[in-house]
Amino acid sequence: MSGSAAPGNQTVTITLDGADRSTTLPLLAGTVGPSVADIRKLYNDLGIFTFDPGYGGTAACESKITYIDGDEGILLHRGYPIEQLAENSTFLEVAYLLLNGELPNAGERHDFEQGVIRHTMLHEQLRSFYNGFRRDAHPMAVMCGVVGAMSAFYHDSLDINDPHHRKISAFRLIAKLPTIAAWAYKYSIGQPFIYPRNDRGYAENFLYMMNAVPTEDYKVSPILTRAMDRILILHADHEQNASTSTVRLAGSTGANPFACIAAGIASLWGPAHGGANEAVLKMLAEIGSVKNIPDFISKVKDKNSNVRLMGFGHRVYKNYDPRAKIMQRTCHEVLGELGIKDDPLLELAAELERIALHDEYFVARKLYPNVDFYSGIILKAMGFPTSMFTVLFAVARTVGWISQWKEMIEDPAQRIGRPRQIYTGPARREFVELADRT
Ligand code: CMC
């Protein structure tokens, strides 16, 4: 893959002041979005690097999977708006779309669902990994360990250069993550593991493995199943975020897909990324009541406090995160189904949002609610413990990670990821013997 030339074959010329040297760089255009200066020959031509900590202005790859317009609050998967997918599609259909580029027809959809379903069980030996963890281990720690361990069990799908191996490892990851996640939860509360049932849909099966016990029948509410499926769709992919970039970077070395997804899970864990949904609930609990909101907002605005309004702000969205709007609607549906009226957390969140959206600090910085602001409230109402929120994000994002990983492996222009740096440490100096050191 390589981007096409920008309209009119536009270029960018960079002149090194005082050195009488310049280079002309091609400008590449995507389908939509800003053009991109191709700086690959900059070092050769001028002997300089670019500096972009956090990669805010750097496109690290070409991708056909997801497009975000952060100013307008638009999110497209393979061209389809997230609102339409969340309303009309299913998580597995979105998984097919992300992996293969098109929505499946009826036959393709059936085959894909069957492909995933056939892989929901874990190798029985993987069970013993759980016993190695403390019962109070954070389930994300268990996820990192058990998903990484998959590399040691599924040797017949580790050849990244074989398209069939890539397909099977994608099926395995998508199918087994809910089982791994539900068992992490069951282990933490000391209940028996519940095996997957292939006569249940993806989201339904996950809720079943999370909530059922062997001693009773367990019926999953269709409304909660639909809400769970929608939450999974909303988290399925989000372009080149920190965890996806981690997966791509790990994958660029030729590491196997299970190892790469384990790396993605580790990256997702942080509170600035997937850990934010857990942090939102902790924050709401700390605020406690609507009357404490002004004090909390003052702390957030105080640069010395290090307090942030969790669930607000985004590197790319400088507008309402479109996923947050759908999440807010879903939140009301779920609370309605569960008969929860006047939920104090929801009341607190709504008031916090109302104040923040009018406060000059947040308005000036274009800080709006992101996907995590309401997801925690829904998940809590559905009975998920706070520590499982980010795990659920990981289950959903596995689809995006493996799609992006597959796209990268199949890209002939792919090279090992290897950023450069501006070195500001000591220049060369001579070793000092211990006796001579002060
Ligand atoms: N609360 C208060 N101030 C904030 C917040 C916030 N949540 N987010 C950004 N700011 C301020 C920040 O202090 C800075 O102000 P100033 O210009 O005066 O120094 C300005 O806004 C720009 O912030 P930044 O840190 O340069 O922005 P970033 O793009 O590096 O960070 C972010 C993006 C998501 C890490 C950040 O907004 C944040 O920490 N949000 C809270 C955590 C959160 O909700 N994360 C979930 C993101 S969505 C799901 C996902 O991707 O996983």
Tab-separated table of C-alpha atoms in Angstrom, residues 2 17 25 34 103 142 164 177 182 187 190 197 223 261 284 305 314 326 356 363 366 383 388 390 393 397 424 436:
chain	number	residue	atom	x	y	z
A	2	SER	CA	1.064	3.592	-0.475
A	17	ASP	CA	18.138	27.834	6.945
A	25	LEU	CA	8.554	16.110	-0.179
A	34	PRO	CA	-5.994	16.070	5.818
A	103	LEU	CA	-20.432	-6.112	5.341
A	142	VAL	CA	-5.021	-12.001	34.354
A	164	HIS	CA	-5.034	-19.444	6.906
A	177	LEU	CA	-11.535	-13.439	24.786
A	182	ALA	CA	-15.518	-14.240	32.224
A	187	TYR	CA	-11.864	-16.749	39.560
A	190	GLY	CA	-14.333	-17.956	43.769
A	197	ARG	CA	-22.558	-22.451	25.038
A	223	ILE	CA	-32.510	-6.043	26.179
A	261	ILE	CA	-2.820	-8.689	21.482
A	284	LEU	CA	-18.166	9.701	40.733
A	305	SER	CA	-3.825	19.181	41.627
A	314	HIS	CA	-9.820	13.050	23.754
A	326	ILE	CA	-25.042	6.385	21.786
A	356	ALA	CA	-18.532	21.005	32.281
A	363	VAL	CA	-15.189	24.916	26.405
A	366	LYS	CA	-12.817	21.565	23.578
A	383	GLY	CA	-23.764	-6.034	37.564
A	388	MET	CA	-14.090	-5.668	34.807
A	390	THR	CA	-11.550	-2.279	31.056
A	393	PHE	CA	-13.197	-2.894	26.487
A	397	ARG	CA	-11.139	-3.975	20.982
A	424	THR	CA	19.703	15.205	25.168
A	436	ASP	CA	38.170	8.733	41.065
